[in-house]
Amino acid sequence: MLFGYHWVLDQGDLAYAWSILPILLHGLVVTIEATILGFVIAAILGLIFAVLRGAPARVVYMPTAVVIEFIRDTPLLIQLYFLYYVLPNYGLILPAFLTGAIALGIQYSAYTSEVYRAGLQAVPKGQHEAARALNLDNRRTFIDIILPQAVPRVIPALGNYLVSIMKDVPILSVVTVLEMLNVAKIIGDRTFQYLVPLTMVGALYLIMTLVASSLVRYLDTRLPKSGVRLQ
Amino acid sequence: MATFQFLPALLQGTWITIQLTIYSTILGAVFSFTFGIGKLSHLRSARYVSIAYIEVFRGTSLLVQLFWLFFALPLLGEPVAHLVGAIVPGYQPNVDAWAQAFRLEPVTAGVLALALNIGAYGAEVVRGAIQAVPKDQYEAATALNFTPRQALWRIALPQAIVEMMPPFGNLAVQNLKDTALVSLITLGDLAFKAEQMRNLTQQSVPIYTLTLFLYFGLALVLMGIMRLIEHRVGRWARVGGR
Amino acid sequence: MKPVVQFEKVTKRFGDFTVLDDLDLTVENGEKVTIIGPSGSGKSTVLRVLMTLEPINEGVVYVDGDTLWHEQRNGSLTPASQAHLRKMRSKLGMVFQHFNLFPHMSVRRNLMEAPVRVNGMSRQDARKRADELLDMVGLEDQADKYPEQLSGGQKQRVGIARALAMRPKIMLFDEPTSALDPELVGEVLKVIDRLATEHDLTMLLVTHEMHFARRISDRVCFFDKGRICEQGKPAEIFNNPKEARTREFLHAVLHPDE
């Protein structure tokens, strides 16, 4: 029994599957929560990284670039272990879920910072030049001219990373976060019937990914290619 | 220095990680080409199988795939044996042997899961690169009476491979990072050794710092190798002084 | 003698658009025929149909006496199999407007690849033939270069040599100089001229180079809306066009600023 639900083992696979579905859905909720929190952290941290990376001063952008590369090229699992076991040494005792979300956020901030950078760079140089010719100041240029044109490229790319984050959430199971895969594994550990729970998790993931990807694709079509329309 | 006492054990794990990366990347490349080209096939069956493979292994989490191969697949041994026995006339399956065959060693499950996963992402890269070859090239090939297969292998693929290399470089590094997950099915790679050491000594900071740097080093070497391959493969594209 | 190319009531449609309209066209052995006309008139499509790059909707195409897009089985016509198309294709060679050289192969290799892979020629023989052809088009010293390193005119000459390497009976030229800088056009036309005068090739040429067409053609066909509007000897067509549409077209092309 888990989360107050009993599983049914002696009436065949279908009954078993049906009986553990509510349990898995509990895990699913945790998965979704971790995905969203991880994504928010990644989006914000990535923005900070992107700004630092784009700074003119060498003493700012060089170390930032190295840090981003380091985060990008090392496994999420190790980064997670690091945070989980090292932070308490410095008096920071966070719930496992939070640690997991932060680890996700840090790992993916390396990717989101690149999304921001690429999105901004894709805006044609001519736009900057036209703005300068019209004597717009830097702030106005950025907010009214550059940013709206960068957004249509940035949003779908971020959306794709949201889906990637969701697929990485199971790694949080190693620090006891009760996301979907962990729940399935616990059921399997106790019943020795791994096939049904793990297959269900796979199927649920597939459904979620397809739904999320379709949403991202829909968003992509709804955003005008030439930039967010300003009134 | 206290930190470096962990190095020998970690390096043992590093060697396993390197081997895992090599095997799974090569096998993954085989899958990528097979299903990437398969998705472009004239045969509907080849297309459907390729699309299914790509969607399933891209759309589910690597850890889920890994656990499924290691924990769930063995349970299919018996039913599959009975199924085969029912379908193939006169064949009495040795159920135990079948069940044993489906019980994968950690290393087999690990390499297979990694390869299947990275292969699915690579398949899309292969497909995209082949489709990016200009249609004119195929027309020239037809005009010279090449068969469609000759056109693919001698004309399109050599040009497509140049397009594939940069994304393949990224996928190779991603694969390297993914190998850390096999530690969770008790395979003694770098991540496993690190966790083992931590369990023994509780020295999280030096161990994990060292581990992160070791992975980083491996990643840099891997990127260097990929860039070398990219260079050699795309020699003809740069001859004109591009 | 049977014509080497024959279009019999050929219709080709792209969706709603009819690009070849009940077309009858004949090319005799050794003839050099030029097709001129406005865009969309179907000129290039004729070549592409012949080169088996586009199928036809109605009618029959004959190449060297044999049906191209059909096969004769028990006295009736069925759509051609891949094997039949390949057999017929070996009689044709094509030079493309945008050259379509294989960028990942050297010039020499571009010329050798098809003879070796398709015709089973040995590498030595193919290499010898490639060098001969490069000599003929004036590119002997470019054999080891890659297409990227060549000028447009050089690329097209390689394209011509590559098509010739397969020893086709009929050479098709699809606007061979239209993509070239004006000053590079001459070197390509010179090669085509040599081919026309020194070799017994049957040539079907689509071009805007009117003066060149006039010089090398045995016959000029003016295409309009998927049909031959008028055809005849170059002198007749260019000096004394009978149809109003032909006159209109020639005037616009030869005297654009009037």
XYZ file of C-alpha atoms in Angstrom:
731
model
C 0.000 0.000 0.000
C 1.245 3.435 -0.896
C -0.377 6.830 -0.492
C -3.389 5.034 0.936
C -3.972 2.877 -2.130
C -3.741 -0.907 -2.266
C -2.558 -2.766 -5.289
C -4.298 -5.806 -6.658
C -1.960 -8.600 -7.644
C -4.093 -11.663 -8.093
C -6.569 -10.554 -10.738
C -4.274 -10.158 -13.705
C -2.253 -7.354 -15.182
C -5.097 -5.029 -16.077
C -6.491 -4.992 -12.544
C -2.982 -4.476 -11.217
C -2.418 -1.575 -13.592
C -5.710 0.033 -12.700
C -5.056 -0.327 -8.986
C -1.684 1.379 -9.074
C -2.765 4.186 -11.376
C -3.788 6.520 -8.545
C -0.460 5.865 -6.857
C 1.439 6.711 -9.999
C -0.645 9.834 -10.455
C 0.525 11.012 -7.058
C 4.035 10.696 -8.405
C 2.969 12.439 -11.591
C 1.910 15.512 -9.635
C 5.327 15.661 -8.006
C 6.939 15.253 -11.423
C 4.986 18.177 -12.806
C 5.728 20.349 -9.795
C 9.433 19.605 -10.018
C 9.392 20.331 -13.750
C 7.762 23.712 -13.337
C 9.913 24.810 -10.431
C 13.073 23.589 -12.158
C 12.077 25.417 -15.312
C 11.399 28.695 -13.531
C 14.780 28.542 -11.828
C 16.467 27.674 -15.118
C 14.741 30.520 -16.928
C 15.714 33.117 -14.346
C 19.225 31.865 -13.696
C 19.774 31.503 -17.430
C 18.811 35.117 -17.914
C 21.342 36.213 -15.311
C 24.000 34.097 -16.985
C 23.106 35.487 -20.385
C 23.437 39.045 -19.171
C 26.786 38.335 -17.503
C 27.973 36.444 -20.540
C 27.111 39.390 -22.744
C 28.920 41.925 -20.595
C 31.689 43.858 -22.319
C 34.152 43.454 -19.446
C 36.437 40.458 -19.913
C 36.686 39.887 -16.176
C 32.921 39.326 -16.194
C 32.193 37.337 -19.303
C 35.180 35.000 -19.256
C 34.547 33.362 -15.868
C 30.832 33.270 -16.677
C 31.518 31.437 -19.916
C 33.695 28.919 -18.095
C 31.090 28.362 -15.397
C 28.328 27.887 -17.983
C 30.464 25.406 -19.909
C 31.305 23.550 -16.710
C 27.650 23.208 -15.740
C 26.746 22.181 -19.254
C 29.332 19.446 -19.543
C 28.924 17.736 -16.181
C 26.176 15.247 -15.333
C 23.018 16.372 -13.589
C 23.291 13.363 -11.289
C 26.616 14.487 -9.852
C 25.477 18.079 -9.579
C 22.457 16.798 -7.656
C 24.562 14.693 -5.309
C 26.829 17.662 -4.792
C 23.997 19.960 -3.757
C 22.259 17.328 -1.668
C 25.277 16.326 0.367
C 27.315 19.512 0.380
C 24.742 22.187 1.137
C 23.939 20.850 4.633
C 27.646 21.282 5.458
C 27.081 24.981 5.048
C 23.990 24.984 7.217
C 21.570 24.949 4.309
C 19.209 22.058 4.918
C 16.600 22.048 2.202
C 13.858 19.518 1.513
C 14.915 17.009 -1.127
C 12.325 18.291 -3.571
C 13.755 21.793 -3.433
C 17.317 20.576 -3.797
C 16.246 18.563 -6.807
C 14.484 21.498 -8.423
C 17.498 23.727 -7.841
C 19.791 21.133 -9.402
C 17.514 20.947 -12.443
C 17.428 24.714 -12.589
C 21.191 25.036 -12.487
C 21.859 22.364 -15.090
C 19.354 23.813 -17.514
C 20.304 27.419 -16.904
C 23.378 26.641 -18.978
C 21.050 25.825 -21.866
C 18.539 28.614 -21.356
C 21.301 31.214 -21.243
C 22.301 30.016 -24.699
C 18.678 30.301 -25.851
C 18.546 33.916 -24.734
C 21.870 34.701 -26.361
C 20.913 33.064 -29.643
C 17.498 34.692 -29.644
C 18.956 38.143 -29.206
C 21.656 37.550 -31.763
C 19.122 36.456 -34.334
C 17.631 39.930 -34.426
C 19.160 41.527 -37.530
C 21.904 44.014 -36.885
C 20.063 46.455 -39.078
C 17.465 46.865 -36.366
C 20.040 48.203 -33.930
C 21.345 50.534 -36.604
C 17.897 51.833 -37.514
C 17.106 52.470 -33.850
C 20.357 54.380 -33.435
C 19.613 56.415 -36.567
C 16.266 57.349 -35.058
C 18.069 58.415 -31.899
C 16.355 55.929 -29.588
C 18.222 55.382 -26.342
C 19.535 51.923 -25.406
C 16.740 51.133 -23.002
C 13.966 52.017 -25.473
C 15.762 50.135 -28.225
C 16.009 47.017 -26.170
C 12.476 46.990 -24.800
C 10.541 48.131 -27.855
C 12.630 46.956 -30.768
C 14.967 44.109 -29.919
C 13.109 42.174 -27.260
C 9.797 41.762 -29.129
C 11.689 40.344 -32.085
C 13.719 37.984 -29.967
C 10.721 36.540 -28.131
C 9.211 34.382 -30.942
C 12.444 32.482 -31.226
C 13.126 32.244 -27.517
C 9.757 31.005 -26.275
C 9.538 27.768 -28.330
C 13.156 26.930 -27.552
C 12.468 27.384 -23.852
C 9.377 25.258 -24.267
C 11.476 22.427 -25.674
C 13.785 22.622 -22.681
C 10.760 22.452 -20.399
C 10.000 19.088 -21.961
C 13.631 18.036 -21.509
C 13.514 19.006 -17.849
C 10.460 16.847 -17.397
C 12.359 13.892 -18.804
C 15.197 14.465 -16.370
C 12.989 14.644 -13.248
C 13.324 10.880 -12.565
C 16.949 11.508 -11.657
C 15.658 13.242 -8.548
C 14.602 9.828 -7.305
C 18.146 9.238 -6.076
C 17.605 11.827 -3.368
C 14.275 10.262 -2.430
C 11.995 12.665 -4.247
C 8.742 10.782 -4.797
C 8.323 11.484 -8.474
C 6.673 9.034 -10.832
C 9.564 6.677 -11.575
C 10.505 6.426 -7.929
C 6.954 5.537 -7.028
C 6.879 2.864 -9.708
C 10.161 1.446 -8.500
C 8.922 1.303 -4.924
C 5.830 -0.578 -6.055
C 8.056 -2.914 -8.003
C 10.437 -3.403 -5.096
C 7.556 -4.438 -2.898
C 5.610 -6.590 -5.334
C 8.452 -7.822 -7.571
C 6.103 -7.096 -10.451
C 8.090 -4.376 -12.200
C 6.750 -4.823 -15.694
C 3.377 -3.165 -15.307
C 4.390 -0.138 -13.228
C 7.470 0.663 -15.309
C 5.609 0.253 -18.585
C 2.851 2.514 -17.277
C 5.392 5.150 -16.302
C 6.893 4.938 -19.776
C 3.476 5.332 -21.343
C 2.534 8.234 -19.083
C 5.797 9.960 -19.936
C 5.187 9.429 -23.622
C 1.729 10.964 -23.340
C 2.990 13.938 -21.362
C 5.843 14.528 -23.772
C 3.561 14.387 -26.794
C 1.083 16.759 -25.171
C 3.788 19.173 -24.069
C 5.529 19.076 -27.450
C 2.255 19.773 -29.243
C 1.678 22.732 -26.956
C 5.116 24.076 -27.759
C 4.498 23.598 -31.476
C 1.148 25.361 -31.150
C 2.839 28.217 -29.367
C 5.369 28.376 -32.144
C 2.646 28.875 -34.743
C 0.841 31.464 -32.674
C 3.840 33.704 -32.226
C 4.268 35.957 -35.254
C 7.657 35.399 -36.825
C 8.390 39.076 -37.104
C 8.021 39.711 -33.408
C 5.450 40.264 -30.715
C 2.982 42.860 -31.932
C 3.121 46.092 -30.013
C 0.233 48.544 -30.044
C 46.599 16.267 -0.144
C 43.468 14.778 1.276
C 41.474 15.223 -1.912
C 43.783 13.200 -4.094
C 43.526 10.039 -2.034
C 40.232 9.438 -3.794
C 41.776 9.699 -7.207
C 42.742 6.034 -7.794
C 39.254 4.745 -7.070
C 37.655 7.490 -9.121
C 40.001 6.836 -12.015
C 38.951 3.196 -12.008
C 35.414 4.390 -12.415
C 36.522 6.854 -15.067
C 37.868 4.022 -17.186
C 34.491 2.286 -17.016
C 32.786 5.537 -17.957
C 35.072 5.931 -20.969
C 34.315 2.433 -22.194
C 30.597 2.902 -21.667
C 30.705 6.138 -23.621
C 32.593 4.608 -26.516
C 30.381 1.541 -26.858
C 27.085 3.336 -26.422
C 28.040 6.178 -28.758
C 29.077 3.792 -31.527
C 26.001 1.606 -31.101
C 23.895 4.750 -30.874
C 25.358 5.960 -34.166
C 24.348 2.667 -35.781
C 20.787 3.139 -34.521
C 20.804 6.767 -35.665
C 21.720 5.924 -39.233
C 19.471 2.895 -39.398
C 16.352 4.663 -38.176
C 17.208 8.087 -39.568
C 17.484 6.643 -43.065
C 14.595 4.294 -42.305
C 12.338 7.238 -41.636
C 12.972 8.399 -45.199
C 12.373 4.998 -46.738
C 9.896 4.267 -49.497
C 8.671 1.282 -47.513
C 5.837 2.247 -45.225
C 6.778 -0.424 -42.693
C 10.325 0.898 -42.393
C 9.001 4.414 -41.921
C 6.500 3.440 -39.230
C 9.014 1.419 -37.258
C 11.532 4.263 -37.427
C 9.004 6.882 -36.368
C 7.831 4.682 -33.498
C 11.376 4.092 -32.313
C 12.263 7.780 -32.469
C 9.111 8.966 -30.713
C 9.290 6.365 -27.946
C 12.939 6.792 -27.091
C 12.931 10.553 -27.406
C 9.664 10.946 -25.601
C 10.509 8.993 -22.490
C 13.081 9.579 -19.817
C 16.424 7.784 -20.159
C 16.247 6.602 -16.568
C 12.811 5.133 -17.207
C 14.202 3.303 -20.248
C 17.174 2.080 -18.245
C 15.093 0.805 -15.353
C 12.660 -0.793 -17.770
C 15.413 -2.744 -19.519
C 16.969 -3.787 -16.237
C 13.913 -4.479 -14.077
C 10.973 -5.014 -16.375
C 12.421 -6.779 -19.410
C 13.457 -9.907 -17.486
C 9.821 -10.453 -16.614
C 9.005 -10.780 -20.298
C 11.310 -13.758 -20.686
C 8.808 -16.402 -19.697
C 5.752 -15.067 -21.543
C 7.777 -14.511 -24.724
C 9.156 -18.047 -24.501
C 5.647 -19.442 -24.269
C 4.514 -17.203 -27.102
C 7.291 -18.392 -29.371
C 6.551 -21.976 -28.392
C 2.928 -21.457 -29.385
C 3.725 -19.820 -32.730
C 6.631 -21.921 -33.985
C 5.362 -25.453 -34.627
C 7.253 -28.244 -32.944
C 9.505 -25.957 -30.943
C 9.633 -26.655 -27.208
C 11.197 -23.596 -25.696
C 13.552 -23.972 -22.798
C 11.743 -21.442 -20.650
C 14.608 -21.051 -18.225
C 17.050 -20.310 -20.995
C 14.725 -17.727 -22.454
C 14.133 -16.110 -19.076
C 17.886 -16.027 -18.534
C 18.447 -14.398 -21.930
C 16.086 -11.601 -21.024
C 17.899 -10.902 -17.772
C 20.388 -8.318 -18.876
C 23.672 -7.688 -17.125
C 23.975 -4.118 -15.865
C 26.546 -3.363 -18.530
C 24.324 -4.711 -21.316
C 21.258 -2.898 -20.069
C 23.312 0.240 -19.589
C 24.941 0.324 -23.014
C 21.684 -0.674 -24.692
C 19.592 1.971 -22.933
C 22.160 4.687 -23.624
C 22.513 3.674 -27.259
C 18.770 3.443 -27.864
C 18.233 6.825 -26.268
C 20.995 8.736 -27.998
C 20.234 6.846 -31.199
C 16.741 8.310 -31.293
C 18.007 11.886 -31.040
C 20.737 11.126 -33.548
C 18.199 9.637 -35.948
C 16.480 12.992 -36.259
C 19.828 14.653 -36.896
C 20.607 12.116 -39.634
C 17.185 12.528 -41.189
C 17.380 16.303 -41.148
C 20.861 16.364 -42.631
C 19.934 13.998 -45.462
C 16.861 16.054 -46.246
C 19.003 19.166 -46.302
C 20.973 17.869 -49.278
C 19.680 19.893 -52.255
C 17.215 18.120 -54.497
C 19.407 19.082 -57.457
C 21.997 16.570 -56.341
C 19.491 13.769 -56.635
C 18.508 14.992 -60.099
C 22.128 14.998 -61.209
C 22.471 11.493 -59.802
C 19.361 10.337 -61.654
C 20.599 11.922 -64.875
C 23.801 9.916 -64.533
C 21.711 6.782 -63.968
C 22.684 6.069 -60.376
C 20.265 3.801 -58.523
C 18.437 5.455 -55.612
C 20.617 3.492 -53.201
C 23.798 4.628 -54.936
C 22.521 8.195 -54.877
C 21.952 7.938 -51.129
C 25.257 6.340 -50.193
C 27.644 7.996 -52.654
C 26.107 11.402 -53.218
C 23.742 12.372 -50.404
C 25.280 10.813 -47.303
C 28.810 12.181 -47.787
C 27.318 15.653 -48.046
C 24.897 15.069 -45.193
C 27.582 13.850 -42.804
C 29.179 17.282 -42.752
C 25.871 18.751 -41.580
C 25.539 16.078 -38.928
C 28.833 16.559 -37.184
C 28.169 19.634 -35.040
C 24.932 18.230 -33.544
C 26.613 14.823 -33.173
C 29.285 16.509 -31.101
C 26.647 17.797 -28.706
C 24.951 14.401 -28.563
C 28.257 12.689 -27.766
C 28.802 14.937 -24.756
C 25.184 14.425 -23.721
C 25.789 10.681 -23.901
C 28.853 11.007 -21.712
C 26.798 12.798 -19.080
C 24.052 10.196 -19.387
C 26.463 7.361 -18.590
C 26.386 8.549 -14.983
C 22.893 7.102 -14.684
C 24.073 3.529 -15.097
C 25.552 3.838 -11.637
C 21.977 3.457 -10.463
C 21.874 -0.112 -11.723
C 25.089 -0.890 -9.877
C 27.493 -0.457 -12.755
C 30.887 0.608 -11.376
C 31.439 3.786 -13.369
C 32.756 7.124 -12.142
C 29.430 8.189 -10.626
C 29.140 4.842 -8.848
C 32.636 5.054 -7.436
C 32.028 8.600 -6.262
C 28.877 7.618 -4.437
C 30.646 4.570 -3.007
C 33.477 6.714 -1.674
C 31.095 9.205 -0.196
C 29.238 6.442 1.582
C 32.476 5.234 3.099
C 34.110 8.484 4.047
C 31.362 11.120 4.109
C 33.818 13.482 2.413
C 31.256 14.863 -0.019
C 33.010 18.067 -1.027
C 36.363 16.773 -2.246
C 34.867 13.652 -3.786
C 32.149 15.360 -5.779
C 34.333 18.290 -6.737
C 36.906 15.884 -8.089
C 34.223 13.895 -9.859
C 32.792 16.982 -11.515
C 36.218 17.986 -12.752
C 36.901 14.493 -14.061
C 33.667 14.540 -16.052
C 34.488 18.012 -17.292
C 37.890 16.829 -18.437
C 36.360 13.861 -20.234
C 33.859 16.156 -21.905
C 36.588 18.482 -23.149
C 38.561 15.577 -24.579
C 35.431 14.206 -26.233
C 34.623 17.586 -27.755
C 38.149 17.780 -29.080
C 37.850 14.370 -30.698
C 34.505 15.264 -32.263
C 35.952 18.480 -33.637
C 38.820 16.520 -35.185
C 36.405 14.143 -36.859
C 34.326 17.082 -38.038
C 37.449 18.587 -39.569
C 38.512 15.486 -41.433
C 35.045 14.718 -42.715
C 34.382 18.211 -44.004
C 37.688 18.784 -45.710
C 36.150 19.239 -49.116
C 33.775 21.901 -47.848
C 36.571 24.153 -46.748
C 38.845 23.771 -49.751
C 37.367 26.755 -51.518
C 38.400 28.963 -48.662
C 34.950 29.229 -47.100
C 15.093 6.543 -90.264
C 13.317 6.566 -86.934
C 13.596 9.822 -85.024
C 15.774 9.647 -81.980
C 13.233 11.532 -79.867
C 9.512 11.577 -80.428
C 6.797 13.152 -78.334
C 3.338 11.934 -79.332
C 0.411 13.950 -77.944
C 2.191 14.379 -74.634
C 0.413 16.201 -71.838
C 2.021 17.055 -68.510
C 0.196 18.734 -65.676
C 1.330 20.141 -62.368
C -1.911 20.178 -60.392
C -4.254 22.507 -62.314
C -1.511 23.907 -64.487
C -0.976 22.246 -67.865
C 2.668 22.722 -68.746
C 2.829 20.466 -71.813
C -0.336 20.522 -73.872
C -0.873 17.683 -76.341
C 2.689 18.145 -77.543
C 4.085 16.615 -80.719
C 7.833 16.919 -81.105
C 10.412 15.058 -83.152
C 14.190 15.128 -83.101
C 16.107 13.282 -85.792
C 19.397 11.507 -85.308
C 22.285 13.947 -85.225
C 19.999 16.966 -85.204
C 20.746 19.991 -83.066
C 17.446 21.431 -81.925
C 17.051 24.559 -79.845
C 13.916 25.340 -77.891
C 13.149 28.970 -77.165
C 10.166 30.618 -75.561
C 8.820 32.484 -72.531
C 9.034 31.058 -69.005
C 6.312 28.613 -68.144
C 6.013 27.577 -71.789
C 7.230 24.084 -70.961
C 10.735 24.234 -72.457
C 12.599 22.824 -69.481
C 9.840 20.328 -68.812
C 10.460 18.716 -72.195
C 14.042 18.047 -71.168
C 13.093 16.886 -67.695
C 10.526 14.456 -69.072
C 13.162 13.032 -71.387
C 15.680 12.713 -68.588
C 13.028 10.786 -66.605
C 12.922 13.451 -63.930
C 9.223 14.118 -64.527
C 6.552 11.603 -65.524
C 3.888 12.418 -68.110
C 0.117 12.387 -67.713
C -0.937 11.552 -71.264
C 0.689 10.570 -74.502
C 3.784 8.581 -75.372
C 7.453 9.516 -75.470
C 9.812 7.533 -77.699
C 13.564 7.569 -77.330
C 15.618 5.818 -79.993
C 12.547 3.944 -81.163
C 11.601 2.589 -77.756
C 8.918 3.915 -75.416
C 10.379 5.870 -72.496
C 7.720 6.167 -69.804
C 5.948 3.020 -70.946
C 6.820 -0.571 -71.572
C 5.466 -2.731 -74.370
C 3.946 -5.854 -72.903
C 1.990 -8.201 -75.160
C 1.210 -5.378 -77.526
C -0.147 -2.925 -74.950
C 1.501 -0.105 -73.062
C 2.044 -0.290 -69.327
C 3.827 2.232 -67.110
C 7.563 1.702 -67.238
C 9.299 -0.228 -64.488
C 12.391 1.112 -62.748
C 14.519 -1.318 -64.713
C 13.130 -0.072 -68.023
C 13.653 3.568 -67.058
C 17.257 2.834 -66.149
C 17.820 1.141 -69.479
C 16.406 4.109 -71.363
C 18.191 6.657 -69.217
C 21.563 5.430 -70.372
C 20.893 6.951 -73.791
C 20.479 10.449 -72.395
C 22.748 12.959 -70.758
C 21.845 16.266 -69.148
C 23.567 19.535 -68.398
C 21.823 21.536 -65.687
C 21.361 25.270 -65.324
C 22.906 25.206 -61.864
C 25.595 22.645 -62.765
C 24.708 20.296 -59.863
C 28.271 19.063 -59.504
C 28.990 16.773 -56.563
C 30.697 19.134 -54.098
C 32.380 16.429 -52.066
C 34.272 15.008 -55.036
C 37.141 16.387 -57.026
C 36.535 17.366 -60.631
C 38.092 14.164 -61.916
C 36.114 12.070 -59.472
C 32.904 13.819 -60.592
C 33.612 12.523 -64.076
C 34.639 9.045 -62.955
C 31.993 8.203 -60.405
C 29.097 7.340 -62.695
C 31.093 5.356 -65.295
C 32.629 3.283 -62.517
C 29.563 2.813 -60.322
C 26.872 2.614 -62.974
C 28.627 1.213 -66.029
C 31.134 -0.928 -64.184
C 34.109 0.646 -65.890
C 37.500 0.009 -64.313
C 39.039 2.907 -62.425
C 41.974 3.183 -64.823
C 39.759 3.347 -67.883
C 37.440 5.808 -66.214
C 40.387 7.962 -65.187
C 41.769 7.960 -68.709
C 38.407 8.905 -70.162
C 37.956 11.610 -67.527
C 41.300 13.148 -68.420
C 40.442 13.035 -72.118
C 37.161 14.808 -71.512
C 38.768 17.422 -69.278
C 41.239 18.036 -72.047
C 38.410 18.493 -74.495
C 36.676 21.114 -72.370
C 39.946 22.839 -71.567
C 40.196 21.959 -67.874
C 43.129 19.493 -67.786
C 44.844 21.361 -64.974
C 41.739 21.528 -62.756
C 41.330 17.762 -62.373
C 42.226 17.694 -58.689
C 40.319 20.791 -57.689
C 36.954 20.755 -55.961
C 33.847 22.403 -57.451
C 33.940 25.102 -54.755
C 37.194 26.355 -56.201
C 35.969 26.748 -59.764
C 34.300 29.632 -61.541
C 30.792 29.213 -62.893
C 32.015 28.722 -66.434
C 34.478 26.075 -65.325
C 31.817 24.303 -63.303
C 29.503 24.110 -66.279
C 32.262 22.765 -68.490
C 32.811 20.059 -65.891
C 29.076 19.437 -65.957
C 29.203 18.937 -69.708
C 32.204 16.616 -69.441
C 30.490 14.628 -66.710
C 27.413 14.055 -68.841
C 29.544 13.094 -71.838
C 31.457 10.544 -69.763
C 28.429 8.279 -69.913
C 28.461 8.332 -73.742
C 24.824 9.342 -74.230
C 23.216 9.373 -77.643
C 21.324 12.506 -76.828
C 22.597 15.498 -74.874
C 20.096 17.745 -73.139
C 21.102 21.277 -72.162
C 18.754 23.028 -69.736
C 19.626 26.734 -69.966
C 23.315 25.938 -69.558
C 24.488 29.534 -69.418
C 21.575 31.272 -67.683
C 23.216 31.113 -64.259
C 26.563 32.429 -65.418
C 28.136 35.859 -65.240
C 28.047 37.358 -68.747
C 31.784 37.148 -69.261
C 31.848 33.422 -68.469
C 29.125 32.524 -70.942
C 31.444 32.442 -73.921
C 33.722 29.649 -72.728
C 30.747 27.347 -72.197
C 29.152 28.192 -75.526
C 32.468 27.445 -77.208
C 32.468 23.940 -75.751
C 28.883 23.327 -76.802
C 29.732 24.618 -80.261
C 32.619 22.161 -80.532
C 30.342 19.347 -79.469
C 27.834 20.319 -82.115
C 30.290 20.588 -84.961
C 32.863 17.914 -84.140
C 30.650 15.153 -82.791
C 27.666 13.346 -84.106
C 25.653 13.938 -80.955
C 21.970 14.651 -81.059
C 21.447 17.792 -79.007
C 18.365 19.350 -77.511
C 19.098 22.779 -76.138
C 16.946 25.169 -74.118
C 18.495 28.609 -74.043
C 18.020 32.364 -74.110
C 21.231 32.866 -76.081
C 19.561 33.657 -79.387
C 22.646 34.367 -81.435
C 24.198 31.131 -80.324
C 21.021 29.230 -81.065
C 20.977 30.688 -84.506
C 24.543 29.610 -85.159
C 24.546 26.005 -84.074
C 20.966 24.822 -84.557
C 19.599 22.750 -87.355
C 16.126 23.616 -86.149
C 14.605 26.104 -83.726
C 11.328 25.440 -81.912
C 9.399 28.295 -80.411
C 7.363 27.057 -77.463
C 4.327 28.806 -76.118
C 1.838 27.566 -73.511
C 3.005 23.987 -73.659
C 2.963 23.586 -77.418
C 5.231 24.270 -80.347
C 3.974 27.506 -81.759
C 6.372 27.573 -84.648
C 9.482 25.700 -85.735
C 11.895 25.747 -88.614
C 15.415 26.551 -89.719
C 17.103 29.269 -87.605
C 17.183 31.709 -90.478
C 13.444 31.314 -91.030
C 12.480 31.685 -87.415
C 14.725 34.573 -86.577
C 14.438 36.529 -89.814
C 10.938 35.698 -90.903
C 8.744 34.448 -88.098
C 5.298 33.524 -89.359
C 3.312 33.583 -86.095
C 2.468 36.803 -84.300
C 3.401 35.321 -80.944
C 6.832 34.366 -82.237
C 7.373 37.849 -83.546
C 6.267 39.339 -80.240
C 8.643 37.138 -78.262
C 11.653 37.684 -80.508
C 11.110 41.403 -80.516
C 10.948 41.545 -76.726
C 14.067 39.418 -76.358
C 16.252 40.834 -79.095
C 15.241 44.464 -78.737
C 14.305 44.871 -75.085
C 14.557 48.605 -74.905
C 12.341 49.402 -77.887
